[in-house]
PDB file of C-alpha atoms in Angstrom:
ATOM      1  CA  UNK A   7      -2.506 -69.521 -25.644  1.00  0.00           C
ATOM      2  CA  UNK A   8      -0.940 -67.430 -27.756  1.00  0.00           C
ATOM      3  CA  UNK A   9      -1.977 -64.428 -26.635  1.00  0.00           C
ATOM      4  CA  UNK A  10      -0.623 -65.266 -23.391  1.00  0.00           C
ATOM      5  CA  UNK A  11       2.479 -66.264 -24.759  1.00  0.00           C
ATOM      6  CA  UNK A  12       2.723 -62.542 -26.467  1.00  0.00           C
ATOM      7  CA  UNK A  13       1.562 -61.451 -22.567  1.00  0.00           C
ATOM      8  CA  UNK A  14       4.928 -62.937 -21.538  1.00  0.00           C
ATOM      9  CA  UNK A  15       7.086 -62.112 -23.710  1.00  0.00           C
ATOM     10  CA  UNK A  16       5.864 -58.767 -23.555  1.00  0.00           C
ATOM     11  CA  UNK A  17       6.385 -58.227 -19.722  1.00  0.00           C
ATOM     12  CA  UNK A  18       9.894 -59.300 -20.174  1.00  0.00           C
ATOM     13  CA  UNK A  19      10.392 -56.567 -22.161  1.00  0.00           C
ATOM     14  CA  UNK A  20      11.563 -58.811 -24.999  1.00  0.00           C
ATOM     15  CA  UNK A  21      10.871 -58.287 -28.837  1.00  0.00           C
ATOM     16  CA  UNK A  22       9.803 -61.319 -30.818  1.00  0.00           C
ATOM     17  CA  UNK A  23      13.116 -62.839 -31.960  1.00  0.00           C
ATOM     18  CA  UNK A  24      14.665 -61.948 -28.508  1.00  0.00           C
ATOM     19  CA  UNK A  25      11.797 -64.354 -26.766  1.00  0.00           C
ATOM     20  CA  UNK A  26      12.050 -67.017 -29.493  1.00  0.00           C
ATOM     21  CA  UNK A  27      16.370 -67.336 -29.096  1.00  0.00           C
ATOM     22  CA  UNK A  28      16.158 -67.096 -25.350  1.00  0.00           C
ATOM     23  CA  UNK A  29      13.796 -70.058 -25.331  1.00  0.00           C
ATOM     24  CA  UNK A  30      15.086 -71.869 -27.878  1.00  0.00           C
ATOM     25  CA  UNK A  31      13.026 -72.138 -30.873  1.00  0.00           C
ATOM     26  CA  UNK A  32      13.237 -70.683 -34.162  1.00  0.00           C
ATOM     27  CA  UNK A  33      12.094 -67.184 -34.678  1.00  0.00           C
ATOM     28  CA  UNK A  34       9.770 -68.553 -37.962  1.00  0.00           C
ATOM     29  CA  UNK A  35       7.737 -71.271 -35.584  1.00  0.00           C
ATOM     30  CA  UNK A  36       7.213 -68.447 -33.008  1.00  0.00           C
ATOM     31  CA  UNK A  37       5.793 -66.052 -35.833  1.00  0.00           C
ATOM     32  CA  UNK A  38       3.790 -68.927 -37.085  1.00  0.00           C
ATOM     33  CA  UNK A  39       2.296 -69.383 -33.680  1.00  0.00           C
ATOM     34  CA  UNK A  40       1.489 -65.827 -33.177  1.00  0.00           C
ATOM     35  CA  UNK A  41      -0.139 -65.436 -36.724  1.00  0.00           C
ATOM     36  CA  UNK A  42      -2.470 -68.060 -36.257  1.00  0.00           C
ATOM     37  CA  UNK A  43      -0.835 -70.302 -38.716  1.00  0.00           C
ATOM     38  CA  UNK A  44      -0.154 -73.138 -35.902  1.00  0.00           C
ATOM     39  CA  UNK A  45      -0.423 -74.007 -32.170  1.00  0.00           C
ATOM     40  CA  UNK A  46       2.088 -74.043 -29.777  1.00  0.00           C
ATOM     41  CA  UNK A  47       3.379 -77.515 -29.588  1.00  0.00           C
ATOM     42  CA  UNK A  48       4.746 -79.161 -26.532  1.00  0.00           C
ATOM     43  CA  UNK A  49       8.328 -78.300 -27.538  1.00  0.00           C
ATOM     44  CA  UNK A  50       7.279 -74.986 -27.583  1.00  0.00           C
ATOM     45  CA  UNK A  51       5.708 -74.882 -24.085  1.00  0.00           C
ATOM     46  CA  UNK A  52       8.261 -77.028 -22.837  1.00  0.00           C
ATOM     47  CA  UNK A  53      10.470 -75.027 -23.627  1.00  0.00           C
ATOM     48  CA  UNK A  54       9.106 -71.877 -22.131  1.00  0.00           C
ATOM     49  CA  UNK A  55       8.499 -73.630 -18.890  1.00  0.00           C
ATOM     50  CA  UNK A  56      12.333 -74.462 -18.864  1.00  0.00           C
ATOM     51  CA  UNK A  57      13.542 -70.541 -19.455  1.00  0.00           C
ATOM     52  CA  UNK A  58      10.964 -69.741 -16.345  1.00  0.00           C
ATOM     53  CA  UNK A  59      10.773 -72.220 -13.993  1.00  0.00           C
ATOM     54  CA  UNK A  60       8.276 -69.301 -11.812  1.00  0.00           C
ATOM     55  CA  UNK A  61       5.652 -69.540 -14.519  1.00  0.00           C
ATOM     56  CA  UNK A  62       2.440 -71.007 -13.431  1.00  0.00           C
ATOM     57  CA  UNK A  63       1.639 -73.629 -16.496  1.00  0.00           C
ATOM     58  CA  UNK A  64      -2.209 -73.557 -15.787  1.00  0.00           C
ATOM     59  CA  UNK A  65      -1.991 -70.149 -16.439  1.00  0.00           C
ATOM     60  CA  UNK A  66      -0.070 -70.169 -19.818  1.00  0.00           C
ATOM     61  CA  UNK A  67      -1.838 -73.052 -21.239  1.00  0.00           C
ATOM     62  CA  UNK A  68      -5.450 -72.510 -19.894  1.00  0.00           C
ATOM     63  CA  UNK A  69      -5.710 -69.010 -18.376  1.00  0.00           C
ATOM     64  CA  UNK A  70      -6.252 -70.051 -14.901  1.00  0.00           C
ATOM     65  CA  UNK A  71      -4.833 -68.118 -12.526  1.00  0.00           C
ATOM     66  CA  UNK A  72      -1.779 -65.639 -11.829  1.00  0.00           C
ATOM     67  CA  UNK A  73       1.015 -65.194 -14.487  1.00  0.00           C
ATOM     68  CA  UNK A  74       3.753 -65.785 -11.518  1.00  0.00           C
ATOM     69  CA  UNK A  75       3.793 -68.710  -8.963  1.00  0.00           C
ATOM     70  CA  UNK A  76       3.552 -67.332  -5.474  1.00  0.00           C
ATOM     71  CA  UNK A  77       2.861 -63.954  -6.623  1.00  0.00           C
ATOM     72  CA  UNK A  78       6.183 -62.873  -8.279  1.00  0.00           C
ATOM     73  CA  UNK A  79       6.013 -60.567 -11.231  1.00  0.00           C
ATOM     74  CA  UNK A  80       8.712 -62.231 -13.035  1.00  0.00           C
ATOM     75  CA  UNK A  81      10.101 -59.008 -13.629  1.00  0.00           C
ATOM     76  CA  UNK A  82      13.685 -59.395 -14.428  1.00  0.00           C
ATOM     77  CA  UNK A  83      14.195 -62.590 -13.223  1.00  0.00           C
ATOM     78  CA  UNK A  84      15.053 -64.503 -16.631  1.00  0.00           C
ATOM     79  CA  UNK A  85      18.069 -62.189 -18.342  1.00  0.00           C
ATOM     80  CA  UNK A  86      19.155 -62.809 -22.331  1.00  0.00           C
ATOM     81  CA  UNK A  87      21.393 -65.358 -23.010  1.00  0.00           C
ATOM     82  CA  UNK A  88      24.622 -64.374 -23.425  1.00  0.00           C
ATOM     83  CA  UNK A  89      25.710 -63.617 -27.045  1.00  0.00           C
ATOM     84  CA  UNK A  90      29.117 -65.610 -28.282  1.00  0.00           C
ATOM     85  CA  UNK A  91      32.087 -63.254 -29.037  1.00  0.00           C
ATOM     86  CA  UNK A  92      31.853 -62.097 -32.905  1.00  0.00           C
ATOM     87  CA  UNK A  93      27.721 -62.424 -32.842  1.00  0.00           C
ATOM     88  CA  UNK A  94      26.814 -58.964 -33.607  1.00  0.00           C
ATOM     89  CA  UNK A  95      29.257 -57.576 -30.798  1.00  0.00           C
ATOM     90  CA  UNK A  96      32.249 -55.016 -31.830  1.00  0.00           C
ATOM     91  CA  UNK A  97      35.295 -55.196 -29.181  1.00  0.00           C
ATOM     92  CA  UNK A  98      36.178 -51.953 -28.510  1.00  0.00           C
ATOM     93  CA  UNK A  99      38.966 -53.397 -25.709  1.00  0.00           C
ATOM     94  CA  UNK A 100      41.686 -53.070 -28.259  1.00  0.00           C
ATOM     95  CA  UNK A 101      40.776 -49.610 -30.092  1.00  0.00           C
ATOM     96  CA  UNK A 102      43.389 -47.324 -29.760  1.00  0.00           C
ATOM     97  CA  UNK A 103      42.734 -43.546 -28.689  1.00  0.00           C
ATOM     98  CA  UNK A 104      43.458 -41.966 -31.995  1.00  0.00           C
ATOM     99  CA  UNK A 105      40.815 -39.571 -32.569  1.00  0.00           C
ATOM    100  CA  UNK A 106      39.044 -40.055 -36.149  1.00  0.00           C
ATOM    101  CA  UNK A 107      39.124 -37.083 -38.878  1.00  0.00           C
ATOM    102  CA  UNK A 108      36.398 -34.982 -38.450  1.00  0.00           C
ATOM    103  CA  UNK A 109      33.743 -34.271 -41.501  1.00  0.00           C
ATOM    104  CA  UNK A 110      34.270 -30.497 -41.175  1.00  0.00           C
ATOM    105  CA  UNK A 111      38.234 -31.478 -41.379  1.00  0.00           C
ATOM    106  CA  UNK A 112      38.219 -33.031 -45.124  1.00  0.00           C
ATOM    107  CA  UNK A 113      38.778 -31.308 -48.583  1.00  0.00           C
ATOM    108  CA  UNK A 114      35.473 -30.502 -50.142  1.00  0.00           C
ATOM    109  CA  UNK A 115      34.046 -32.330 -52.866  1.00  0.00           C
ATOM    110  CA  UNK A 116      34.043 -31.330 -56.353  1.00  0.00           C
ATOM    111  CA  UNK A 117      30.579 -30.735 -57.976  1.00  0.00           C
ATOM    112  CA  UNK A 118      28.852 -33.077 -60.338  1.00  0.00           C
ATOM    113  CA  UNK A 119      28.895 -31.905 -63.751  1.00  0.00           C
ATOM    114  CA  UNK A 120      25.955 -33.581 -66.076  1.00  0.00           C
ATOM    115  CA  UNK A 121      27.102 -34.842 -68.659  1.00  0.00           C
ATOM    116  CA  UNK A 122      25.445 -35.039 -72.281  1.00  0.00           C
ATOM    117  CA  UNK A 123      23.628 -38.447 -73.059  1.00  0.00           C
ATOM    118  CA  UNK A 124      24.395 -40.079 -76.107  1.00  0.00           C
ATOM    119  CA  UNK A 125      20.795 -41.202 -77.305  1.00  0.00           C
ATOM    120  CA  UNK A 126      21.566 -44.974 -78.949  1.00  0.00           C
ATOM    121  CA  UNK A 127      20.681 -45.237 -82.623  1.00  0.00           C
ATOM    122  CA  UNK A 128      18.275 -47.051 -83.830  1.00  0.00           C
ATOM    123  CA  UNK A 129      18.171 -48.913 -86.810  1.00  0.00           C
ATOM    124  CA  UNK A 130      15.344 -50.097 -88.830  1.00  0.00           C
ATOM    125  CA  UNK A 131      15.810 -52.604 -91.205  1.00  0.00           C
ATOM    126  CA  UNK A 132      13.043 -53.321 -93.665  1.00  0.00           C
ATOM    127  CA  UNK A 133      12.721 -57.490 -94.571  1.00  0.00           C
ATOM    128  CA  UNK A 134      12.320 -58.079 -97.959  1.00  0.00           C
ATOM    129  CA  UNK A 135       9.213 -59.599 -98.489  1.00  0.00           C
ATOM    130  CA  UNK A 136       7.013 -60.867-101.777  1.00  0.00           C
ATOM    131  CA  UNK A 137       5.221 -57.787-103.102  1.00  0.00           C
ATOM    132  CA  UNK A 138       1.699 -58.856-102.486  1.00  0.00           C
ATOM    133  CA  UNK A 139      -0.924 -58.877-104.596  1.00  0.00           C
ATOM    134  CA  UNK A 140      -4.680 -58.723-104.232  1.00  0.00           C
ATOM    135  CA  UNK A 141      -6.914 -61.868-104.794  1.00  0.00           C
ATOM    136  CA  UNK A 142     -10.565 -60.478-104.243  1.00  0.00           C
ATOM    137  CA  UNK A 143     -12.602 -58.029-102.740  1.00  0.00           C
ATOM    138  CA  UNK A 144     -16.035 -58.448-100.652  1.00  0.00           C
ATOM    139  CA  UNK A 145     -18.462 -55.784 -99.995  1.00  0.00           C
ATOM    140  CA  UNK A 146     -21.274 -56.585 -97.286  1.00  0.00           C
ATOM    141  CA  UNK A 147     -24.507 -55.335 -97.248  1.00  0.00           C
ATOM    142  CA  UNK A 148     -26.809 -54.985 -94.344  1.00  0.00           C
ATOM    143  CA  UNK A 149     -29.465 -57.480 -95.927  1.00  0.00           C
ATOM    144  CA  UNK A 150     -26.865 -60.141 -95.094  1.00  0.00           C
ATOM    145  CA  UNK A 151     -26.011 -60.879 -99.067  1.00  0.00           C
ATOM    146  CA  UNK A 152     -22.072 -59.522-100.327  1.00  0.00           C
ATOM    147  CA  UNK A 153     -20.854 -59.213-103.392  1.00  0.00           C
ATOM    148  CA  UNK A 154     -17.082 -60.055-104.551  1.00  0.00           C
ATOM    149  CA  UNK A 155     -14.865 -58.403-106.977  1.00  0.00           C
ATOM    150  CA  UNK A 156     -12.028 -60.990-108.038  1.00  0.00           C
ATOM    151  CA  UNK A 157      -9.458 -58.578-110.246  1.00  0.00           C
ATOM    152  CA  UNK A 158      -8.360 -59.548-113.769  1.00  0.00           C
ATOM    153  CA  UNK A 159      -5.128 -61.164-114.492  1.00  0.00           C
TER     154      UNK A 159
END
């Protein structure tokens, strides 16, 4: 089914979150349904059958027959919905005729100059420790005995 939901949306010319706003679900359950995460639930078909009435069910949810009831491509019947003012819209109705400056028209920059970097310092303090002092020595020999050297006091 969900390839034939893709099949739709595609000959509507729509893009993914286009199809999933115009028929009323959220853009994240219709990527979940074309990844192969979930089905399409009811809502989801129910939905689609809503937004185009001239869409032969059988087809969408079984394959069986024509895309279209009584042969209609569908084409352009089912527009957008329209957005709400201030949704990603700019109203130009208002903008006066002033011409902006031009690029060419403004003072050239002045170049960047590099300037020297000032390497931090780094300071490394020494913790006073005990001198240590060594308790004994072992030497290991290769027919598994060792000897150890314990120095005098």
């Amino acid at each position: 089914m969900k390839d034939r939901i893709k099949q739709l949306m595609e000959s509507q010319h729509m893009n993914q979150l286009l199809f999933s706003q115009y028929i009323g679900i959220s853009s994240a359950s219709l990527s979940s349904i074309f990844n192969g995460r979930t089905n399409p639930s009811l809502k989801t078909v129910d939905a689609i059958r809503k937004r185009f009435p001239n869409l032969n069910i059988d087809w969408l949810m079984f394959g069986e027959g024509q895309m279209f009831l009584d042969g209609e491509s569908g084409e352009g019947t089912p527009t957008p919905p329209p957005t709400t003012p201030g949704e990603g819209l700019v109203d130009f109705s208002n903008a006066s005729d002033v011409a902006s400056p031009s690029l060419f028209d403004q003072p050239a920059e002045r170049s960047v100059q590099n300037t020297p970097k000032i390497a931090p310092q780094i300071v490394i303090k020494e913790v006073d420790k005990p001198q240590r002092k060594i308790t004994e020595i072992r030497i290991f020999y290769n027919d598994n005995t060792w000897e150890t050297f314990v120095p005098k006091a």
